[in-house]
PDB file of C-alpha atoms in Angstrom:
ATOM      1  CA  UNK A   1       0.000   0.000   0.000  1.00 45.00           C
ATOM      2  CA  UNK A   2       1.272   3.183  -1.276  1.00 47.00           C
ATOM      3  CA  UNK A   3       1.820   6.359   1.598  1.00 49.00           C
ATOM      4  CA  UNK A   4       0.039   8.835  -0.283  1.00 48.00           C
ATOM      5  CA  UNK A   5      -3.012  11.672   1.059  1.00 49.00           C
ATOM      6  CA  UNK A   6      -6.384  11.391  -0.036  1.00 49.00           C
ATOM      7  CA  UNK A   7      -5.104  14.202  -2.924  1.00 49.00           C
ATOM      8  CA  UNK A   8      -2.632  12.098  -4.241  1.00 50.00           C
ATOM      9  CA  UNK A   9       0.500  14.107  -2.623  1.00 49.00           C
ATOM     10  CA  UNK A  10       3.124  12.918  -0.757  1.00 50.00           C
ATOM     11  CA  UNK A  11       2.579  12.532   2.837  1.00 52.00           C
ATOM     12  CA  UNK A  12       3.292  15.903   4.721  1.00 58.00           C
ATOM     13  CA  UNK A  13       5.623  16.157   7.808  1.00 70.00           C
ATOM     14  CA  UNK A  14       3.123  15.385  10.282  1.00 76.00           C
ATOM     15  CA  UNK A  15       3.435  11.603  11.369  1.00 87.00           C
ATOM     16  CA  UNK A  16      -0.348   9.343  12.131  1.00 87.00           C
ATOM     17  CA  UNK A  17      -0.241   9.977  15.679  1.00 88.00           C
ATOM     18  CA  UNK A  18       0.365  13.379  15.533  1.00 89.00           C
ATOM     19  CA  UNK A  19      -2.592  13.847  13.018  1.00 88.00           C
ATOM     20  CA  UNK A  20      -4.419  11.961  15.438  1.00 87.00           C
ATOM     21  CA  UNK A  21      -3.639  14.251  18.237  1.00 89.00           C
ATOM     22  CA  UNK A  22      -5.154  17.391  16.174  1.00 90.00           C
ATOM     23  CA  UNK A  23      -8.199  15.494  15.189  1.00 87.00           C
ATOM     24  CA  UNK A  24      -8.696  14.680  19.141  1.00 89.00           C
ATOM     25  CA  UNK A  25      -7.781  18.443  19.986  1.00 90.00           C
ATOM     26  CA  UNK A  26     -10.177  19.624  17.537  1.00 92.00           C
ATOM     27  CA  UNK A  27     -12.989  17.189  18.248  1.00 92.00           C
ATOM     28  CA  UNK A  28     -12.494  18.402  21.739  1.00 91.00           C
ATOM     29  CA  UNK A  29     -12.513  21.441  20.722  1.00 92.00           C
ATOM     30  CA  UNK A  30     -16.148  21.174  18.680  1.00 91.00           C
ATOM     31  CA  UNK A  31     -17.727  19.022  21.565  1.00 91.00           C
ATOM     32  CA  UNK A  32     -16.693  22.269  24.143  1.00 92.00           C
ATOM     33  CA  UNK A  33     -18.323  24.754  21.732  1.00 92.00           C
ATOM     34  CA  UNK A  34     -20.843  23.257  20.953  1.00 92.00           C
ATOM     35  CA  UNK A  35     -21.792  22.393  24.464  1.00 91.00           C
ATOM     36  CA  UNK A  36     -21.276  26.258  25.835  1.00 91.00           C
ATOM     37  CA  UNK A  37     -23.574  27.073  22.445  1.00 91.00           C
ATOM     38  CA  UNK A  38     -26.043  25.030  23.789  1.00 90.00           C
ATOM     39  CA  UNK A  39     -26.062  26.155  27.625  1.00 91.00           C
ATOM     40  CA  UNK A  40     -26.198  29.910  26.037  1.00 91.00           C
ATOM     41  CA  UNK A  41     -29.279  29.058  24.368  1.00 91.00           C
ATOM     42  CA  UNK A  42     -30.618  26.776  27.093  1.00 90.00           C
ATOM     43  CA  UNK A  43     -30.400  29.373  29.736  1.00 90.00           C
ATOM     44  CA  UNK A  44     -31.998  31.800  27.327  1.00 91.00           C
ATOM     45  CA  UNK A  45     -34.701  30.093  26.541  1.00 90.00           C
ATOM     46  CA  UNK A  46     -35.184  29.342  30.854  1.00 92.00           C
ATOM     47  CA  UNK A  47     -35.594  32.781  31.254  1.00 92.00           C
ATOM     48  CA  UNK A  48     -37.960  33.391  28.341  1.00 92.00           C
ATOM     49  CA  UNK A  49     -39.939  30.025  29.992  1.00 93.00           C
ATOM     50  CA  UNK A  50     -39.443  31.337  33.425  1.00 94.00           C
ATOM     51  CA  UNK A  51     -41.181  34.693  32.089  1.00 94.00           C
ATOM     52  CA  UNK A  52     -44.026  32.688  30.543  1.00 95.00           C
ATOM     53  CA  UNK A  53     -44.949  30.391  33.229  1.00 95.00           C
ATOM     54  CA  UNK A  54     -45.147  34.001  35.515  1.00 96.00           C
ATOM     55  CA  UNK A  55     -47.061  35.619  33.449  1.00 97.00           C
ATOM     56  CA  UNK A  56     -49.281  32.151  33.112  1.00 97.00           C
ATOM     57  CA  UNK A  57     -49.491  32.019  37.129  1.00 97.00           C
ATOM     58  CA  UNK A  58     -50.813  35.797  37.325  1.00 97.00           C
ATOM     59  CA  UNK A  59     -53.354  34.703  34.695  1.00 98.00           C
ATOM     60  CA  UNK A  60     -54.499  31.943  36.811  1.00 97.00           C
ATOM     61  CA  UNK A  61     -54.652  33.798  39.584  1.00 97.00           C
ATOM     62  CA  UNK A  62     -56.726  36.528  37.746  1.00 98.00           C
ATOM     63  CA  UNK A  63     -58.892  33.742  36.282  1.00 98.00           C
ATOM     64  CA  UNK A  64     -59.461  32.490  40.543  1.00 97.00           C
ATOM     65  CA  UNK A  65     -60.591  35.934  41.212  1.00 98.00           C
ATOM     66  CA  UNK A  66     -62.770  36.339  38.024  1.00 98.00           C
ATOM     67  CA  UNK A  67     -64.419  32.779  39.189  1.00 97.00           C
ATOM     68  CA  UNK A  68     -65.402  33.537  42.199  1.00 98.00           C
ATOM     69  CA  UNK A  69     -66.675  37.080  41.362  1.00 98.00           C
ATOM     70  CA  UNK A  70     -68.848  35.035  38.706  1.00 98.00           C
ATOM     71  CA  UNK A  71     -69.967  32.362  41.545  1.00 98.00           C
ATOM     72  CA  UNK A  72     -70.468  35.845  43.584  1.00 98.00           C
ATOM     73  CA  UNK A  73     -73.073  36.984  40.757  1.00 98.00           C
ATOM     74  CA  UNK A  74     -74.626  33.768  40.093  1.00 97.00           C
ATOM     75  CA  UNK A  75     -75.864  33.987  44.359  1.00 98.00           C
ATOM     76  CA  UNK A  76     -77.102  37.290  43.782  1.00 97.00           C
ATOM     77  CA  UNK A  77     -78.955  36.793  40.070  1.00 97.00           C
ATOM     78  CA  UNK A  78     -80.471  33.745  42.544  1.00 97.00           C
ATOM     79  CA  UNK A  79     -81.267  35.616  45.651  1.00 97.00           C
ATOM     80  CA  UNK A  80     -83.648  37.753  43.621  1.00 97.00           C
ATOM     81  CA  UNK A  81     -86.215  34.953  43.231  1.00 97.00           C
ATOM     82  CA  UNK A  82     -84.878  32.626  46.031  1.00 97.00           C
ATOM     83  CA  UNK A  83     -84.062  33.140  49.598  1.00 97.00           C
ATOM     84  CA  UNK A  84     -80.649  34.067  49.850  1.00 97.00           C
ATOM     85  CA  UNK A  85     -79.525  30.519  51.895  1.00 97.00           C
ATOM     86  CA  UNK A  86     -80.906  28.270  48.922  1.00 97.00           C
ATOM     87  CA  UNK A  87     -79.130  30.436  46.335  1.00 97.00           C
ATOM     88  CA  UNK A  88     -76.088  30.004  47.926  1.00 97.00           C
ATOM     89  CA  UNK A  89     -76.810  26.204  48.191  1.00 98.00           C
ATOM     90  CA  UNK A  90     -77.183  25.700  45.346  1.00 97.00           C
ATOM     91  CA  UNK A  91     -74.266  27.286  43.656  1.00 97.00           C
ATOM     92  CA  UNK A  92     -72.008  25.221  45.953  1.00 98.00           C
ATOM     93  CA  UNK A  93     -73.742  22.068  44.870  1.00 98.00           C
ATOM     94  CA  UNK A  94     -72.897  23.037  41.447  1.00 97.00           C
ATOM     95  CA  UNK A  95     -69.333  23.997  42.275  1.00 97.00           C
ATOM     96  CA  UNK A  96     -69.022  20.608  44.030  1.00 98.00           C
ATOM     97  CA  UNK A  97     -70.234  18.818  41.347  1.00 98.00           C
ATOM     98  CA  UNK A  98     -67.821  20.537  38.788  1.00 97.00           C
ATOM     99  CA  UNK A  99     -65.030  19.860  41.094  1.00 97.00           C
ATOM    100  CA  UNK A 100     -66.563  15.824  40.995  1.00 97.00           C
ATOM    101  CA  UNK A 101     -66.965  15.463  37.519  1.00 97.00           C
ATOM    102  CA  UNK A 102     -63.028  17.211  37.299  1.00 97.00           C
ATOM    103  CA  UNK A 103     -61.790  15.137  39.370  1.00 97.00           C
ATOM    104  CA  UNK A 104     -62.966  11.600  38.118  1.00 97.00           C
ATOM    105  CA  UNK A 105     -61.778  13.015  34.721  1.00 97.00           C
ATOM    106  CA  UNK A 106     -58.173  13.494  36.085  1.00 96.00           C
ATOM    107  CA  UNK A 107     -58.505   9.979  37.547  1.00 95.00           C
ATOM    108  CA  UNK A 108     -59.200   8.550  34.562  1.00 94.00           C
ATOM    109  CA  UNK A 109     -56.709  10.531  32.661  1.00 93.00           C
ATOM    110  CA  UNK A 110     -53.895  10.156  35.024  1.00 91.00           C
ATOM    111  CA  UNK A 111     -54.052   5.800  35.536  1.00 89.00           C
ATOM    112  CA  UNK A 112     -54.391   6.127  31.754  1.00 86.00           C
ATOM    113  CA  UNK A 113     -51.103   7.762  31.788  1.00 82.00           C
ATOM    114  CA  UNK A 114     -49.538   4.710  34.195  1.00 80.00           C
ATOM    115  CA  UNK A 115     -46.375   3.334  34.287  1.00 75.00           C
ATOM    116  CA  UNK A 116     -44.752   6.248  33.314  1.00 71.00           C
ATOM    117  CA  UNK A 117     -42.614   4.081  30.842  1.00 71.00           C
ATOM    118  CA  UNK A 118     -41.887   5.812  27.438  1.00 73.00           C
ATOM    119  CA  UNK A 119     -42.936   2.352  26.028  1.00 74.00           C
ATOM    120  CA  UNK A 120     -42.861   3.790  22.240  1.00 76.00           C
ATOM    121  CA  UNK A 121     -38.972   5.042  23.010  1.00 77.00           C
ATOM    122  CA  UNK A 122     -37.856   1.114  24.963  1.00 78.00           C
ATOM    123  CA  UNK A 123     -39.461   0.024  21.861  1.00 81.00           C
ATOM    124  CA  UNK A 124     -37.601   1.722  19.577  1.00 82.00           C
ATOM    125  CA  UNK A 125     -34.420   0.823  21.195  1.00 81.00           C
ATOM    126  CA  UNK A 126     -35.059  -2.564  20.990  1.00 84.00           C
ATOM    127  CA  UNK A 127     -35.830  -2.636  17.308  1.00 85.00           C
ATOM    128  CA  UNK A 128     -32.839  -0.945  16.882  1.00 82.00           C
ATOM    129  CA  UNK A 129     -31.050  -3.481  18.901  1.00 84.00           C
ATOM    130  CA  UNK A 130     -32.389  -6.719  16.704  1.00 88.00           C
ATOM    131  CA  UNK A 131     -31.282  -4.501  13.584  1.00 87.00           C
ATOM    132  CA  UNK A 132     -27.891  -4.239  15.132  1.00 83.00           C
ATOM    133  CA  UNK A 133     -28.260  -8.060  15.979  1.00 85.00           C
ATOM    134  CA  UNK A 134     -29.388  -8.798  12.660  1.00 86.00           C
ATOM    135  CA  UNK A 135     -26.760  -7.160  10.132  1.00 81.00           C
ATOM    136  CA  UNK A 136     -23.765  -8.361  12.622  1.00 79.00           C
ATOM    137  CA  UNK A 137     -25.719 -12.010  11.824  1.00 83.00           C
ATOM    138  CA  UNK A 138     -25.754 -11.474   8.267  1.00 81.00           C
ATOM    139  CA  UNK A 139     -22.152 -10.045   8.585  1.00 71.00           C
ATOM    140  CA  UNK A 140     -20.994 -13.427   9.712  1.00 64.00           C
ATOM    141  CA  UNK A 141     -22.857 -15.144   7.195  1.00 59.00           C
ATOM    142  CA  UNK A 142     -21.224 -13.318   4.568  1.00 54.00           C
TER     143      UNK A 142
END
Protein backbone atom coordinates (compact mmCIF):
# COMPACT_ATOMS: atom_id res chain seq x y z
CA UNK A 1 0.00 0.00 0.00
CA UNK A 2 1.27 3.18 -1.28
CA UNK A 3 1.82 6.36 1.60
CA UNK A 4 0.04 8.84 -0.28
CA UNK A 5 -3.01 11.67 1.06
CA UNK A 6 -6.38 11.39 -0.04
CA UNK A 7 -5.10 14.20 -2.92
CA UNK A 8 -2.63 12.10 -4.24
CA UNK A 9 0.50 14.11 -2.62
CA UNK A 10 3.12 12.92 -0.76
CA UNK A 11 2.58 12.53 2.84
CA UNK A 12 3.29 15.90 4.72
CA UNK A 13 5.62 16.16 7.81
CA UNK A 14 3.12 15.39 10.28
CA UNK A 15 3.44 11.60 11.37
CA UNK A 16 -0.35 9.34 12.13
CA UNK A 17 -0.24 9.98 15.68
CA UNK A 18 0.37 13.38 15.53
CA UNK A 19 -2.59 13.85 13.02
CA UNK A 20 -4.42 11.96 15.44
CA UNK A 21 -3.64 14.25 18.24
CA UNK A 22 -5.15 17.39 16.17
CA UNK A 23 -8.20 15.49 15.19
CA UNK A 24 -8.70 14.68 19.14
CA UNK A 25 -7.78 18.44 19.99
CA UNK A 26 -10.18 19.62 17.54
CA UNK A 27 -12.99 17.19 18.25
CA UNK A 28 -12.49 18.40 21.74
CA UNK A 29 -12.51 21.44 20.72
CA UNK A 30 -16.15 21.17 18.68
CA UNK A 31 -17.73 19.02 21.57
CA UNK A 32 -16.69 22.27 24.14
CA UNK A 33 -18.32 24.75 21.73
CA UNK A 34 -20.84 23.26 20.95
CA UNK A 35 -21.79 22.39 24.46
CA UNK A 36 -21.28 26.26 25.84
CA UNK A 37 -23.57 27.07 22.45
CA UNK A 38 -26.04 25.03 23.79
CA UNK A 39 -26.06 26.15 27.63
CA UNK A 40 -26.20 29.91 26.04
CA UNK A 41 -29.28 29.06 24.37
CA UNK A 42 -30.62 26.78 27.09
CA UNK A 43 -30.40 29.37 29.74
CA UNK A 44 -32.00 31.80 27.33
CA UNK A 45 -34.70 30.09 26.54
CA UNK A 46 -35.18 29.34 30.85
CA UNK A 47 -35.59 32.78 31.25
CA UNK A 48 -37.96 33.39 28.34
CA UNK A 49 -39.94 30.02 29.99
CA UNK A 50 -39.44 31.34 33.43
CA UNK A 51 -41.18 34.69 32.09
CA UNK A 52 -44.03 32.69 30.54
CA UNK A 53 -44.95 30.39 33.23
CA UNK A 54 -45.15 34.00 35.51
CA UNK A 55 -47.06 35.62 33.45
CA UNK A 56 -49.28 32.15 33.11
CA UNK A 57 -49.49 32.02 37.13
CA UNK A 58 -50.81 35.80 37.33
CA UNK A 59 -53.35 34.70 34.69
CA UNK A 60 -54.50 31.94 36.81
CA UNK A 61 -54.65 33.80 39.58
CA UNK A 62 -56.73 36.53 37.75
CA UNK A 63 -58.89 33.74 36.28
CA UNK A 64 -59.46 32.49 40.54
CA UNK A 65 -60.59 35.93 41.21
CA UNK A 66 -62.77 36.34 38.02
CA UNK A 67 -64.42 32.78 39.19
CA UNK A 68 -65.40 33.54 42.20
CA UNK A 69 -66.68 37.08 41.36
CA UNK A 70 -68.85 35.03 38.71
CA UNK A 71 -69.97 32.36 41.54
CA UNK A 72 -70.47 35.84 43.58
CA UNK A 73 -73.07 36.98 40.76
CA UNK A 74 -74.63 33.77 40.09
CA UNK A 75 -75.86 33.99 44.36
CA UNK A 76 -77.10 37.29 43.78
CA UNK A 77 -78.95 36.79 40.07
CA UNK A 78 -80.47 33.74 42.54
CA UNK A 79 -81.27 35.62 45.65
CA UNK A 80 -83.65 37.75 43.62
CA UNK A 81 -86.22 34.95 43.23
CA UNK A 82 -84.88 32.63 46.03
CA UNK A 83 -84.06 33.14 49.60
CA UNK A 84 -80.65 34.07 49.85
CA UNK A 85 -79.53 30.52 51.90
CA UNK A 86 -80.91 28.27 48.92
CA UNK A 87 -79.13 30.44 46.33
CA UNK A 88 -76.09 30.00 47.93
CA UNK A 89 -76.81 26.20 48.19
CA UNK A 90 -77.18 25.70 45.35
CA UNK A 91 -74.27 27.29 43.66
CA UNK A 92 -72.01 25.22 45.95
CA UNK A 93 -73.74 22.07 44.87
CA UNK A 94 -72.90 23.04 41.45
CA UNK A 95 -69.33 24.00 42.27
CA UNK A 96 -69.02 20.61 44.03
CA UNK A 97 -70.23 18.82 41.35
CA UNK A 98 -67.82 20.54 38.79
CA UNK A 99 -65.03 19.86 41.09
CA UNK A 100 -66.56 15.82 40.99
CA UNK A 101 -66.97 15.46 37.52
CA UNK A 102 -63.03 17.21 37.30
CA UNK A 103 -61.79 15.14 39.37
CA UNK A 104 -62.97 11.60 38.12
CA UNK A 105 -61.78 13.01 34.72
CA UNK A 106 -58.17 13.49 36.09
CA UNK A 107 -58.51 9.98 37.55
CA UNK A 108 -59.20 8.55 34.56
CA UNK A 109 -56.71 10.53 32.66
CA UNK A 110 -53.90 10.16 35.02
CA UNK A 111 -54.05 5.80 35.54
CA UNK A 112 -54.39 6.13 31.75
CA UNK A 113 -51.10 7.76 31.79
CA UNK A 114 -49.54 4.71 34.20
CA UNK A 115 -46.38 3.33 34.29
CA UNK A 116 -44.75 6.25 33.31
CA UNK A 117 -42.61 4.08 30.84
CA UNK A 118 -41.89 5.81 27.44
CA UNK A 119 -42.94 2.35 26.03
CA UNK A 120 -42.86 3.79 22.24
CA UNK A 121 -38.97 5.04 23.01
CA UNK A 122 -37.86 1.11 24.96
CA UNK A 123 -39.46 0.02 21.86
CA UNK A 124 -37.60 1.72 19.58
CA UNK A 125 -34.42 0.82 21.19
CA UNK A 126 -35.06 -2.56 20.99
CA UNK A 127 -35.83 -2.64 17.31
CA UNK A 128 -32.84 -0.95 16.88
CA UNK A 129 -31.05 -3.48 18.90
CA UNK A 130 -32.39 -6.72 16.70
CA UNK A 131 -31.28 -4.50 13.58
CA UNK A 132 -27.89 -4.24 15.13
CA UNK A 133 -28.26 -8.06 15.98
CA UNK A 134 -29.39 -8.80 12.66
CA UNK A 135 -26.76 -7.16 10.13
CA UNK A 136 -23.77 -8.36 12.62
CA UNK A 137 -25.72 -12.01 11.82
CA UNK A 138 -25.75 -11.47 8.27
CA UNK A 139 -22.15 -10.04 8.58
CA UNK A 140 -20.99 -13.43 9.71
CA UNK A 141 -22.86 -15.14 7.19
CA UNK A 142 -21.22 -13.32 4.57
Amino acid sequence: MSERSFNGSAPSAASTSELVNQAAVQISTLVRDELALAKLELAEKGKRAGLGGGLLGGAAALGLYGLGLLLTLAVVLLDLAWPLWLSVLVVMVVVFAAAGVAALLGKQKLQAAVPPVPSAAVAGAHADVQTVKNAVREGRSS
